[in-house]
Amino acid sequence: MSWYRHKVERDLAHWQTAGWVSEAGAGAIRADLLSRRSPFGVAPIFAMLGAILFGCAVMSFVAAHWTGMSKLARLTLLLVALWGCYAAAFALFRRGLAGFAQAAVLAGIAIFGASIMLIAQMYHMEGNPPDAVLTWALGALLTTVLVRSPAALAATFVLGVVWSSYERTLAGAAHWEFLPLWGATTIVAGWLGWRPGLHLAAISLVLWLVPLGFFLFDHHAHWIVAALGALAALGAAVAGPAIDRRMRGSAALFAYAIILAFAGLYLLAFVDESRFYRAPDTSWTPQLVLLAVLTLALLLAAMLWALMSGNRGALWLAYGGFALEVFSIYVKTFGTLLDTSLFFLVAALVVSALAWTAYRLHRRAPAAEASA
Amino acid sequence: MIGAPTRVLLSLAIVALVQTAVLAYMVIDRMRLIASGREITLPVVPVDPRDLFRGEYARLGYDVGSVPLRLLEGPRPRANAAFWVTLDKMPDGNWRAVKVTSERPREPASPDRIVLKARSSYAWPHDSPPETAVRVRYGIESYFVPEGQGRKLEALAREKKLATLLAVDGNGNAAIKGILVDGVLQYEEPLF
């Protein structure tokens, strides 16, 4: 949150000299900002990293002292470490060190996972390895619900994505079982009221959706991903005010939807594109042109909407996507320079025309506001 | 982490208890299988003859680890879903796969027949010749040996015959109970 405080601090100074904000008002705003400190300061974040490293240390210690310890001793050590973490979490919570308590909870979850892996190793269990990750994720979800821990929530999302990717890789098929776990975790995130948790929900869903096209229909169905993203973006733009009345979030939804739509189109055009090229020397096909035009149109529309709705995140994402798209087109069509230059010329003309339109719109807007 | 200390204490205690119970279940389930499962011996076929025991972790291959497509009866198993392989004991004492089914076969147990639960990473081919070999895993393909012991076992494997002693329960779950070198039990798994 500190970047925000810095910005407000700068603006406050300006507003105060202009006489719009009184001395008392500025003081009250500063006090409010200070009271809204995030629970995740620098110290707790280091503590979290420490917790993860602690989990790794326990895992390799037990794995290394294979011969020197009986199975019973190894199991006892794992359970002592597990209970120790949760006891430490309680002690830290009682002393009012919530951030450190979160780190201890995270360490407990890490040791739970390490124990699953080590017990599987000790007893030569193989079964279906993703099941172990699912068990770990469910343990993390239980911790999230009972302890109301944001750190455990983040762990649940990460483990859910790992589980689903693992299962999908092994089966080579879409893994719909991810959705119930994701839904449950997202409901818990909403119930906790921890905003970054909802971002994690969106990010894990995007991570799950992007490769989905590889596993549907003809295994090249990325258009579904692109269409889903475009629809969601449209929904976020049209129903934005309605969404924001319930819960401020249409701007973020729009940004994630644009990522999804762009990812689908990008996969079609540059990653999973081999079937476009029948002869090895053809590098420029009508499909690629169509996809490039569609992608650039989507990104330009996203930029325009982001500018109009003041969505800075989406604006930067669209800029980034635009740069990536143009660069990829350049790499793909390298060798047929004449075509490339023609494409860039057309693109430049289109973008310039849009810039002019945007400029005209921008000039008219304040005038309309003034007359209203 | 909001709430009265008692509530937090209770929540953390429940979390620790449930997680302990999950871990205990894993161990007890395995002990039950090893202690009461039916014993069979399967000869080991080296997966990678040059480097069978890579340090502390060995990959074990079996003759029954690949089954011809023609053995499949009934619907094809989904990719990475469990299915069952029926093994028959041949007159020479070796086990051979005779049937693959998506459901667990409900036949009375016999000393010359055993059912193993298996998985395959890939979808079963549709239109391949009946002799096409399908690779299956029974969950007995890796063996973790004590640190430093890997090289010794590797040297043994080069000149002698290795086999695994398995315990198999009624559902077809299999667990490695020990490793035999030239028919003599060399590594036996302690339960604790």
Coordinates of C-alpha atoms in Angstrom, one line a residue:
Chain A
M1 CA 0.0 0.0 0.0
S2 CA 3.0 2.3 0.4
W3 CA 3.0 3.4 -3.3
Y4 CA -0.6 4.6 -2.7
R5 CA 0.4 6.5 0.4
H6 CA 3.2 8.2 -1.4
K7 CA 0.9 9.3 -4.2
V8 CA -1.7 10.6 -1.8
E9 CA 1.0 12.4 0.2
R10 CA 2.1 14.2 -3.0
D11 CA -1.4 15.1 -4.0
L12 CA -2.3 16.2 -0.5
A13 CA 0.6 18.7 -0.5
H14 CA -0.6 20.1 -3.8
W15 CA -4.3 20.3 -2.6
Q16 CA -3.3 21.9 0.6
T17 CA -1.3 24.7 -1.1
A18 CA -4.2 25.2 -3.5
G19 CA -6.4 25.7 -0.4
W20 CA -8.8 22.8 -1.2
V21 CA -7.9 20.7 1.8
S22 CA -7.6 22.2 5.3
E23 CA -4.7 21.4 7.7
A24 CA -7.1 19.3 9.9
G25 CA -8.5 17.5 6.8
A26 CA -5.0 16.5 5.6
G27 CA -4.1 15.3 9.1
A28 CA -7.2 13.1 9.2
I29 CA -6.5 11.6 5.8
R30 CA -2.9 10.8 6.8
A31 CA -4.1 9.2 10.1
D32 CA -6.7 7.1 8.1
L33 CA -4.0 6.0 5.7
L34 CA -1.7 4.9 8.5
S35 CA -4.5 2.9 10.2
R36 CA -5.1 1.0 7.0
R37 CA -1.8 -0.7 7.0
S38 CA -1.7 -4.0 5.2
P39 CA -1.2 -7.0 7.6
F40 CA 1.5 -8.2 5.1
G41 CA 4.4 -5.9 5.9
V42 CA 8.0 -6.6 5.1
A43 CA 8.7 -8.6 8.3
P44 CA 5.8 -11.0 8.0
I45 CA 6.7 -11.6 4.3
F46 CA 10.2 -12.6 5.3
A47 CA 8.6 -14.8 8.0
M48 CA 6.5 -16.5 5.3
L49 CA 9.5 -17.1 3.1
G50 CA 11.3 -18.4 6.2
A51 CA 8.3 -20.7 6.8
I52 CA 8.6 -22.2 3.4
L53 CA 12.3 -22.7 3.7
F54 CA 11.7 -24.3 7.1
G55 CA 9.4 -26.8 5.5
C56 CA 12.1 -27.6 2.9
A57 CA 14.7 -28.1 5.6
V58 CA 12.5 -30.6 7.5
M59 CA 11.8 -32.5 4.3
S60 CA 15.5 -32.8 3.3
F61 CA 16.6 -33.6 6.8
V62 CA 14.2 -36.5 7.1
A63 CA 15.0 -37.7 3.6
A64 CA 18.8 -37.5 4.2
H65 CA 18.7 -39.3 7.5
W66 CA 17.2 -42.3 5.9
T67 CA 19.4 -45.0 7.4
G68 CA 20.1 -43.4 10.7
M69 CA 16.4 -43.2 11.8
S70 CA 13.7 -45.8 12.1
K71 CA 10.4 -45.2 10.4
L72 CA 8.8 -44.5 13.7
A73 CA 11.4 -41.8 14.5
R74 CA 10.9 -40.2 11.2
L75 CA 7.1 -40.2 11.6
T76 CA 7.4 -38.8 15.1
L77 CA 9.7 -36.0 13.9
L78 CA 7.2 -35.0 11.2
L79 CA 4.3 -35.0 13.6
V80 CA 6.3 -33.0 16.2
A81 CA 7.1 -30.4 13.5
L82 CA 3.5 -30.3 12.3
W83 CA 2.1 -29.7 15.8
G84 CA 5.0 -27.4 16.7
C85 CA 4.0 -25.1 13.8
Y86 CA 0.4 -24.8 14.9
A87 CA 1.4 -24.3 18.5
A88 CA 3.7 -21.6 17.4
A89 CA 0.9 -20.0 15.4
F90 CA -1.2 -19.9 18.5
A91 CA 1.5 -18.4 20.7
L92 CA 2.3 -15.7 18.1
F93 CA -1.4 -14.9 17.7
R94 CA -1.8 -14.5 21.4
R95 CA 1.1 -12.0 21.5
G96 CA -0.7 -10.0 18.7
L97 CA 1.9 -10.9 16.0
A98 CA -0.8 -11.9 13.4
G99 CA 1.6 -11.7 10.5
F100 CA 4.1 -14.1 12.1
A101 CA 1.2 -16.4 13.1
Q102 CA 0.2 -16.6 9.5
A103 CA 3.8 -17.6 8.6
A104 CA 3.6 -20.4 11.2
V105 CA 0.3 -21.6 9.7
L106 CA 1.9 -21.6 6.3
A107 CA 4.9 -23.6 7.7
G108 CA 2.4 -26.1 9.1
I109 CA 0.8 -26.6 5.7
A110 CA 4.2 -27.0 4.1
I111 CA 5.1 -29.7 6.6
F112 CA 1.7 -31.4 6.1
G113 CA 2.6 -31.7 2.4
A114 CA 6.1 -32.7 3.1
S115 CA 4.8 -35.4 5.4
I116 CA 2.5 -36.8 2.7
M117 CA 5.4 -37.0 0.2
L118 CA 7.8 -38.6 2.8
I119 CA 5.3 -41.1 4.0
A120 CA 4.6 -42.1 0.4
Q121 CA 8.3 -42.4 -0.1
M122 CA 8.9 -44.4 3.1
Y123 CA 6.2 -47.0 2.2
H124 CA 7.0 -47.0 -1.5
M125 CA 3.5 -45.7 -2.4
E126 CA 3.0 -44.6 -5.9
G127 CA -0.7 -44.8 -6.7
N128 CA -1.8 -41.7 -8.5
P129 CA 0.6 -38.9 -7.5
P130 CA -1.8 -36.0 -8.1
D131 CA -4.0 -37.5 -5.4
A132 CA -1.3 -36.6 -2.9
V133 CA -1.4 -32.9 -4.1
L134 CA -5.2 -32.9 -3.8
T135 CA -5.0 -34.2 -0.2
W136 CA -2.5 -31.4 0.5
A137 CA -4.8 -28.8 -1.1
L138 CA -7.8 -30.0 1.0
G139 CA -5.7 -29.8 4.1
A140 CA -4.8 -26.2 3.2
L141 CA -8.5 -25.4 2.5
L142 CA -9.6 -26.8 5.9
T143 CA -6.9 -24.7 7.6
T144 CA -8.2 -21.6 5.6
V145 CA -11.7 -22.1 6.8
L146 CA -11.0 -22.9 10.4
V147 CA -8.2 -20.5 11.1
R148 CA -9.5 -17.8 8.6
S149 CA -5.9 -17.6 7.3
P150 CA -5.2 -15.6 4.1
A151 CA -1.8 -17.4 3.8
A152 CA -3.5 -20.8 3.8
L153 CA -6.0 -19.5 1.2
A154 CA -3.1 -18.5 -1.1
A155 CA -1.6 -22.0 -0.6
T156 CA -4.9 -23.6 -1.4
F157 CA -5.1 -21.8 -4.8
V158 CA -1.5 -22.6 -5.7
L159 CA -1.9 -26.3 -4.8
G160 CA -5.2 -26.5 -6.6
V161 CA -3.6 -25.3 -9.8
V162 CA -0.7 -27.7 -9.3
W163 CA -3.0 -30.6 -8.7
S164 CA -5.1 -29.9 -11.8
S165 CA -2.1 -29.3 -14.1
Y166 CA -0.5 -32.6 -12.9
E167 CA -3.7 -34.6 -13.4
R168 CA -4.2 -33.0 -16.8
T169 CA -0.7 -33.8 -17.9
L170 CA -1.0 -37.4 -16.9
A171 CA -4.4 -37.9 -18.4
G172 CA -3.9 -35.7 -21.5
A173 CA -7.5 -34.6 -21.1
A174 CA -9.5 -31.6 -19.7
H175 CA -9.7 -31.8 -15.9
W176 CA -13.1 -30.5 -14.8
E177 CA -12.7 -31.7 -11.2
F178 CA -10.7 -28.5 -10.7
L179 CA -13.9 -26.4 -10.9
P180 CA -15.6 -27.6 -7.7
L181 CA -12.3 -27.1 -5.7
W182 CA -11.8 -23.7 -7.3
G183 CA -15.4 -22.7 -6.6
A184 CA -15.2 -23.8 -2.9
T185 CA -11.9 -21.9 -2.5
T186 CA -13.3 -18.8 -4.2
I187 CA -16.4 -18.8 -1.9
V188 CA -14.0 -19.1 1.1
A189 CA -12.0 -16.1 -0.3
G190 CA -15.2 -14.1 -0.6
W191 CA -16.2 -15.1 3.0
L192 CA -12.8 -14.0 4.3
G193 CA -13.2 -10.7 2.6
W194 CA -9.5 -10.6 1.7
R195 CA -9.3 -8.8 -1.7
P196 CA -6.0 -10.3 -2.9
G197 CA -7.6 -13.7 -2.4
L198 CA -10.2 -12.8 -5.1
H199 CA -7.3 -11.9 -7.4
L200 CA -5.7 -15.2 -6.7
A201 CA -9.1 -16.8 -7.6
A202 CA -9.1 -15.0 -10.9
I203 CA -5.4 -15.8 -11.6
S204 CA -5.8 -19.5 -10.9
L205 CA -8.9 -19.7 -13.1
V206 CA -7.1 -17.9 -15.9
L207 CA -4.1 -20.3 -15.5
W208 CA -6.5 -23.3 -15.7
L209 CA -8.5 -21.9 -18.7
V210 CA -5.6 -20.8 -20.9
P211 CA -4.4 -24.3 -21.9
L212 CA -8.0 -25.7 -22.0
G213 CA -8.1 -25.5 -25.8
F214 CA -5.4 -28.2 -26.1
F215 CA -7.8 -30.7 -24.5
L216 CA -11.1 -29.9 -26.2
F217 CA -12.6 -31.0 -29.5
D218 CA -9.7 -31.2 -32.0
H219 CA -7.1 -30.3 -29.4
H220 CA -6.7 -26.9 -31.0
A221 CA -9.8 -25.3 -29.6
H222 CA -8.2 -22.1 -28.3
W223 CA -11.0 -20.1 -30.0
I224 CA -13.1 -21.2 -27.0
V225 CA -10.7 -19.6 -24.6
A226 CA -10.6 -16.4 -26.7
A227 CA -14.4 -16.3 -27.0
L228 CA -14.8 -16.8 -23.3
G229 CA -12.4 -14.0 -22.6
A230 CA -14.0 -11.7 -25.1
L231 CA -17.5 -12.4 -23.6
A232 CA -16.3 -11.9 -20.1
A233 CA -14.6 -8.6 -21.1
L234 CA -17.8 -7.4 -22.8
G235 CA -19.8 -8.4 -19.7
A236 CA -17.4 -6.6 -17.4
A237 CA -17.7 -3.5 -19.6
V238 CA -21.5 -3.5 -20.1
A239 CA -22.5 -4.6 -16.6
G240 CA -19.6 -2.8 -14.9
P241 CA -21.7 -0.4 -12.8
A242 CA -24.0 -3.3 -11.7
I243 CA -21.1 -5.4 -10.7
D244 CA -19.4 -2.5 -8.8
R245 CA -22.6 -1.8 -6.8
R246 CA -22.4 -5.3 -5.4
M247 CA -18.6 -5.5 -5.0
R248 CA -16.0 -3.2 -6.6
G249 CA -14.3 -5.5 -9.1
S250 CA -15.4 -4.9 -12.7
A251 CA -12.1 -3.2 -13.6
A252 CA -10.1 -6.3 -12.5
L253 CA -12.6 -8.6 -14.1
F254 CA -12.1 -6.7 -17.4
A255 CA -8.3 -7.0 -17.1
Y256 CA -8.3 -10.8 -16.5
A257 CA -10.8 -11.3 -19.3
I258 CA -8.5 -9.4 -21.7
I259 CA -5.6 -11.6 -20.7
L260 CA -7.8 -14.7 -21.4
A261 CA -9.0 -13.5 -24.8
F262 CA -5.5 -12.5 -25.8
A263 CA -4.0 -15.7 -24.6
G264 CA -6.5 -17.8 -26.7
L265 CA -5.8 -15.8 -29.9
Y266 CA -2.0 -15.8 -29.3
L267 CA -2.0 -19.6 -28.8
L268 CA -3.9 -20.0 -32.1
A269 CA -1.7 -17.6 -34.0
F270 CA 1.8 -18.4 -32.7
V271 CA 2.0 -21.5 -30.4
D272 CA -0.4 -24.1 -31.8
E273 CA -0.2 -22.8 -35.4
S274 CA 1.6 -25.6 -37.3
R275 CA -1.5 -26.7 -39.1
F276 CA -1.7 -23.3 -40.9
Y277 CA 1.4 -24.0 -42.8
R278 CA 1.1 -26.7 -45.5
A279 CA 4.4 -26.0 -47.2
P280 CA 7.5 -25.5 -45.1
D281 CA 8.4 -22.2 -46.8
T282 CA 5.1 -20.6 -46.3
S283 CA 5.2 -18.3 -43.3
W284 CA 2.3 -15.9 -44.1
T285 CA -1.2 -17.3 -44.4
P286 CA -4.6 -15.8 -44.5
Q287 CA -5.4 -17.3 -41.1
L288 CA -2.5 -15.6 -39.5
V289 CA -3.5 -12.3 -41.0
L290 CA -7.1 -12.7 -39.8
L291 CA -5.9 -13.7 -36.3
A292 CA -3.5 -10.8 -36.2
V293 CA -6.2 -8.3 -37.2
L294 CA -8.6 -9.8 -34.7
T295 CA -6.0 -9.7 -31.9
L296 CA -5.0 -6.1 -32.6
A297 CA -8.6 -5.0 -32.9
L298 CA -9.3 -6.7 -29.5
L299 CA -6.3 -5.0 -27.9
L300 CA -7.2 -1.6 -29.3
A301 CA -10.8 -1.9 -28.2
A302 CA -9.5 -2.9 -24.7
M303 CA -7.2 0.1 -24.7
L304 CA -10.0 2.5 -25.7
W305 CA -12.3 1.1 -23.0
A306 CA -9.6 1.1 -20.4
L307 CA -8.9 4.8 -21.2
M308 CA -12.6 5.7 -21.0
S309 CA -13.2 3.8 -17.8
G310 CA -9.9 4.8 -16.1
N311 CA -8.7 1.2 -15.9
R312 CA -5.0 1.6 -15.6
G313 CA -4.2 -2.1 -15.1
A314 CA -6.1 -3.2 -18.2
L315 CA -4.5 -0.3 -20.2
W316 CA -0.9 -1.5 -19.4
L317 CA -1.9 -5.1 -20.0
A318 CA -3.2 -4.2 -23.4
Y319 CA -0.1 -2.2 -24.2
G320 CA 2.0 -5.2 -23.2
G321 CA -0.1 -7.5 -25.3
F322 CA 0.1 -5.1 -28.3
A323 CA 3.9 -5.1 -28.0
L324 CA 4.1 -8.9 -27.7
E325 CA 1.7 -9.4 -30.7
V326 CA 3.6 -7.0 -32.9
F327 CA 7.0 -8.6 -32.0
S328 CA 5.6 -12.1 -32.6
I329 CA 4.3 -11.1 -36.0
Y330 CA 7.7 -9.6 -36.8
V331 CA 9.5 -12.9 -35.8
K332 CA 7.0 -15.1 -37.6
T333 CA 7.1 -13.2 -40.9
F334 CA 10.8 -12.6 -40.7
G335 CA 12.2 -13.3 -44.2
T336 CA 9.3 -11.9 -46.1
L337 CA 10.2 -8.3 -45.3
L338 CA 8.0 -6.8 -47.9
D339 CA 4.9 -8.4 -46.5
T340 CA 6.0 -7.4 -43.0
S341 CA 6.5 -3.8 -43.9
L342 CA 3.1 -3.8 -45.7
F343 CA 1.4 -5.2 -42.5
F344 CA 3.1 -2.7 -40.3
L345 CA 2.1 0.1 -42.6
V346 CA -1.5 -0.9 -42.5
A347 CA -1.4 -1.4 -38.7
A348 CA 0.3 2.1 -38.3
L349 CA -2.4 3.7 -40.4
V350 CA -5.2 2.0 -38.4
V351 CA -3.6 2.9 -35.1
S352 CA -3.1 6.5 -36.2
A353 CA -6.7 6.8 -37.2
L354 CA -7.7 5.5 -33.9
A355 CA -5.4 7.9 -32.1
W356 CA -7.1 10.8 -34.0
T357 CA -10.5 9.5 -33.1
A358 CA -9.5 9.1 -29.4
Y359 CA -8.1 12.7 -29.5
R360 CA -11.4 14.1 -30.9
L361 CA -13.5 12.1 -28.3
H362 CA -11.2 13.3 -25.5
R363 CA -11.6 17.0 -26.7
R364 CA -15.3 16.7 -26.9
A365 CA -15.7 15.1 -23.4
P366 CA -14.8 18.0 -21.2
A367 CA -16.9 20.3 -23.4
A368 CA -19.9 18.1 -22.9
E369 CA -19.3 17.9 -19.2
A370 CA -19.0 21.7 -19.0
S371 CA -22.3 22.2 -20.9
A372 CA -24.1 19.6 -18.8
Chain B
M1 CA -7.1 -14.9 12.2
I2 CA -9.9 -13.1 13.9
G3 CA -11.6 -14.2 17.1
A4 CA -11.1 -15.0 20.7
P5 CA -8.0 -17.0 21.7
T6 CA -10.1 -20.0 22.7
R7 CA -11.6 -20.1 19.2
V8 CA -8.2 -19.9 17.6
L9 CA -6.8 -22.5 19.8
L10 CA -9.7 -24.9 19.0
S11 CA -9.4 -24.2 15.3
L12 CA -5.6 -24.8 15.2
A13 CA -6.1 -28.0 17.3
I14 CA -8.7 -29.3 14.9
V15 CA -6.5 -28.6 11.9
A16 CA -3.5 -30.4 13.5
L17 CA -5.7 -33.3 14.5
V18 CA -7.3 -33.7 11.0
Q19 CA -3.9 -33.5 9.3
T20 CA -2.5 -36.0 11.7
A21 CA -5.4 -38.3 11.1
V22 CA -4.8 -38.1 7.3
L23 CA -1.1 -39.0 7.7
A24 CA -2.0 -41.8 10.2
Y25 CA -4.5 -43.2 7.8
M26 CA -1.9 -43.3 5.0
V27 CA 0.5 -45.3 7.3
I28 CA -2.2 -47.6 8.8
D29 CA -3.7 -48.4 5.4
R30 CA -0.3 -49.3 4.1
M31 CA 0.6 -51.4 7.1
R32 CA -2.7 -53.3 6.8
L33 CA -1.9 -54.0 3.2
I34 CA 1.6 -55.2 3.9
A35 CA 0.6 -57.2 6.9
S36 CA -2.5 -59.0 5.5
G37 CA -2.2 -58.8 1.7
R38 CA -1.6 -61.9 -0.4
E39 CA 2.1 -62.4 -1.2
I40 CA 3.3 -62.8 -4.8
T41 CA 6.8 -62.5 -6.3
L42 CA 7.4 -60.7 -9.6
P43 CA 10.7 -60.8 -11.4
V44 CA 12.2 -57.3 -12.1
V45 CA 13.0 -56.3 -15.7
P46 CA 15.5 -53.4 -15.7
V47 CA 13.9 -50.3 -17.2
D48 CA 17.3 -48.7 -17.9
P49 CA 20.0 -51.4 -17.7
R50 CA 22.8 -48.9 -17.5
D51 CA 21.5 -47.1 -14.6
L52 CA 18.9 -49.0 -12.7
F53 CA 19.6 -47.5 -9.3
R54 CA 20.1 -43.8 -9.6
G55 CA 21.3 -43.0 -6.1
E56 CA 18.5 -43.6 -3.7
Y57 CA 15.7 -44.2 -6.0
A58 CA 15.1 -47.1 -8.4
R59 CA 12.7 -47.6 -11.2
L60 CA 11.5 -51.2 -11.4
G61 CA 10.1 -52.7 -14.6
Y62 CA 8.0 -55.9 -14.9
D63 CA 7.0 -58.2 -17.7
V64 CA 3.4 -57.5 -16.8
G65 CA 4.1 -53.8 -17.0
S66 CA 3.1 -53.9 -20.7
V67 CA 0.0 -55.8 -21.8
P68 CA -1.2 -56.5 -25.3
L69 CA -4.3 -54.6 -26.4
R70 CA -6.2 -57.8 -27.2
L71 CA -6.5 -58.6 -23.4
L72 CA -8.9 -55.7 -22.9
E73 CA -12.5 -56.9 -22.2
G74 CA -15.3 -54.4 -22.1
P75 CA -15.1 -50.6 -22.3
R76 CA -11.7 -48.9 -22.6
P77 CA -10.4 -47.3 -19.4
R78 CA -10.1 -43.5 -19.4
A79 CA -6.6 -42.0 -19.5
N80 CA -5.1 -42.1 -16.0
A81 CA -8.2 -43.8 -14.5
A82 CA -7.8 -47.0 -12.5
F83 CA -8.5 -50.4 -14.2
W84 CA -7.7 -54.0 -13.2
V85 CA -5.3 -56.5 -14.7
T86 CA -5.9 -60.2 -14.0
L87 CA -2.7 -62.3 -13.7
D88 CA -2.5 -66.1 -14.0
K89 CA 0.3 -68.2 -12.6
M90 CA 2.0 -70.2 -15.4
P91 CA 3.3 -73.7 -14.9
D92 CA 6.9 -72.2 -14.7
G93 CA 5.8 -70.2 -11.6
N94 CA 5.8 -66.8 -13.4
W95 CA 2.7 -64.5 -13.5
R96 CA 1.3 -63.5 -16.8
A97 CA -1.5 -60.9 -17.6
V98 CA -4.6 -62.6 -19.1
K99 CA -7.3 -60.0 -18.9
V100 CA -7.8 -56.2 -18.6
T101 CA -11.1 -54.8 -17.4
S102 CA -12.4 -51.3 -16.4
E103 CA -14.3 -52.8 -13.5
R104 CA -12.8 -55.0 -10.8
P105 CA -13.6 -58.6 -11.8
R106 CA -15.8 -60.4 -9.2
E107 CA -14.4 -63.9 -9.3
P108 CA -13.7 -66.2 -6.4
A109 CA -10.0 -66.0 -5.3
S110 CA -7.8 -68.9 -6.5
P111 CA -4.1 -69.6 -5.8
D112 CA -3.3 -69.4 -9.5
R113 CA -5.0 -66.1 -10.2
I114 CA -4.6 -62.6 -8.8
V115 CA -6.0 -59.2 -9.7
L116 CA -3.9 -56.0 -9.7
K117 CA -5.1 -52.4 -9.8
A118 CA -3.4 -50.5 -12.6
R119 CA -3.2 -47.1 -14.4
S120 CA -2.0 -46.1 -17.8
S121 CA -0.9 -42.6 -18.6
Y122 CA -2.4 -42.6 -22.0
A123 CA -5.8 -43.3 -23.5
W124 CA -6.2 -46.8 -24.7
P125 CA -5.7 -46.8 -28.5
H126 CA -8.8 -47.3 -30.6
D127 CA -7.8 -48.8 -33.9
S128 CA -4.4 -50.4 -33.3
P129 CA -3.4 -54.0 -34.0
P130 CA -4.4 -56.4 -31.1
E131 CA -0.7 -57.1 -30.3
T132 CA 0.0 -53.4 -29.5
A133 CA 1.7 -53.2 -26.1
V134 CA 0.1 -50.8 -23.6
R135 CA 2.3 -49.6 -20.7
V136 CA 0.6 -49.9 -17.4
R137 CA 1.7 -48.9 -13.8
Y138 CA 0.7 -50.9 -10.7
G139 CA 2.2 -48.4 -8.2
I140 CA 5.1 -50.8 -7.5
E141 CA 7.5 -49.2 -10.0
S142 CA 9.7 -47.2 -7.7
Y143 CA 11.7 -48.3 -4.7
F144 CA 13.5 -45.9 -2.4
V145 CA 16.7 -47.5 -1.0
P146 CA 18.7 -46.2 2.0
E147 CA 21.2 -43.5 1.1
G148 CA 24.4 -45.0 -0.2
Q149 CA 22.8 -48.4 -0.8
G150 CA 21.8 -47.7 -4.4
R151 CA 25.2 -48.5 -6.0
K152 CA 25.4 -51.8 -4.1
L153 CA 22.0 -52.9 -5.4
E154 CA 23.0 -51.7 -8.9
A155 CA 26.0 -53.9 -8.9
L156 CA 23.9 -56.8 -7.7
A157 CA 21.3 -56.2 -10.4
R158 CA 23.9 -56.4 -13.1
E159 CA 24.9 -60.0 -12.4
K160 CA 22.0 -61.4 -10.5
K161 CA 18.3 -61.8 -10.8
L162 CA 16.1 -59.3 -8.9
A163 CA 12.5 -59.8 -8.0
T164 CA 10.0 -57.9 -5.7
L165 CA 8.0 -59.5 -3.0
L166 CA 4.5 -57.9 -3.2
A167 CA 1.5 -57.8 -0.9
V168 CA -1.8 -57.5 -2.7
D169 CA -5.2 -56.8 -1.1
G170 CA -8.7 -57.7 -2.2
N171 CA -9.0 -54.5 -4.2
G172 CA -5.9 -55.1 -6.2
N173 CA -3.7 -52.6 -4.4
A174 CA -0.1 -53.8 -4.4
A175 CA 2.7 -52.8 -2.1
I176 CA 6.4 -53.7 -2.2
K177 CA 7.3 -55.9 0.8
G178 CA 10.8 -56.6 0.0
I179 CA 13.4 -57.2 -2.8
L180 CA 14.8 -60.6 -3.6
V181 CA 18.2 -61.2 -5.1
D182 CA 18.6 -64.6 -6.7
G183 CA 15.5 -65.8 -4.8
V184 CA 16.8 -64.7 -1.4
L185 CA 15.1 -61.8 0.4
Q186 CA 17.6 -59.1 0.8
Y187 CA 15.7 -56.0 1.6
E188 CA 12.7 -56.4 3.8
E189 CA 10.5 -53.5 4.6
P190 CA 10.1 -52.9 8.3
L191 CA 6.6 -51.7 9.2
F192 CA 8.0 -49.1 11.5

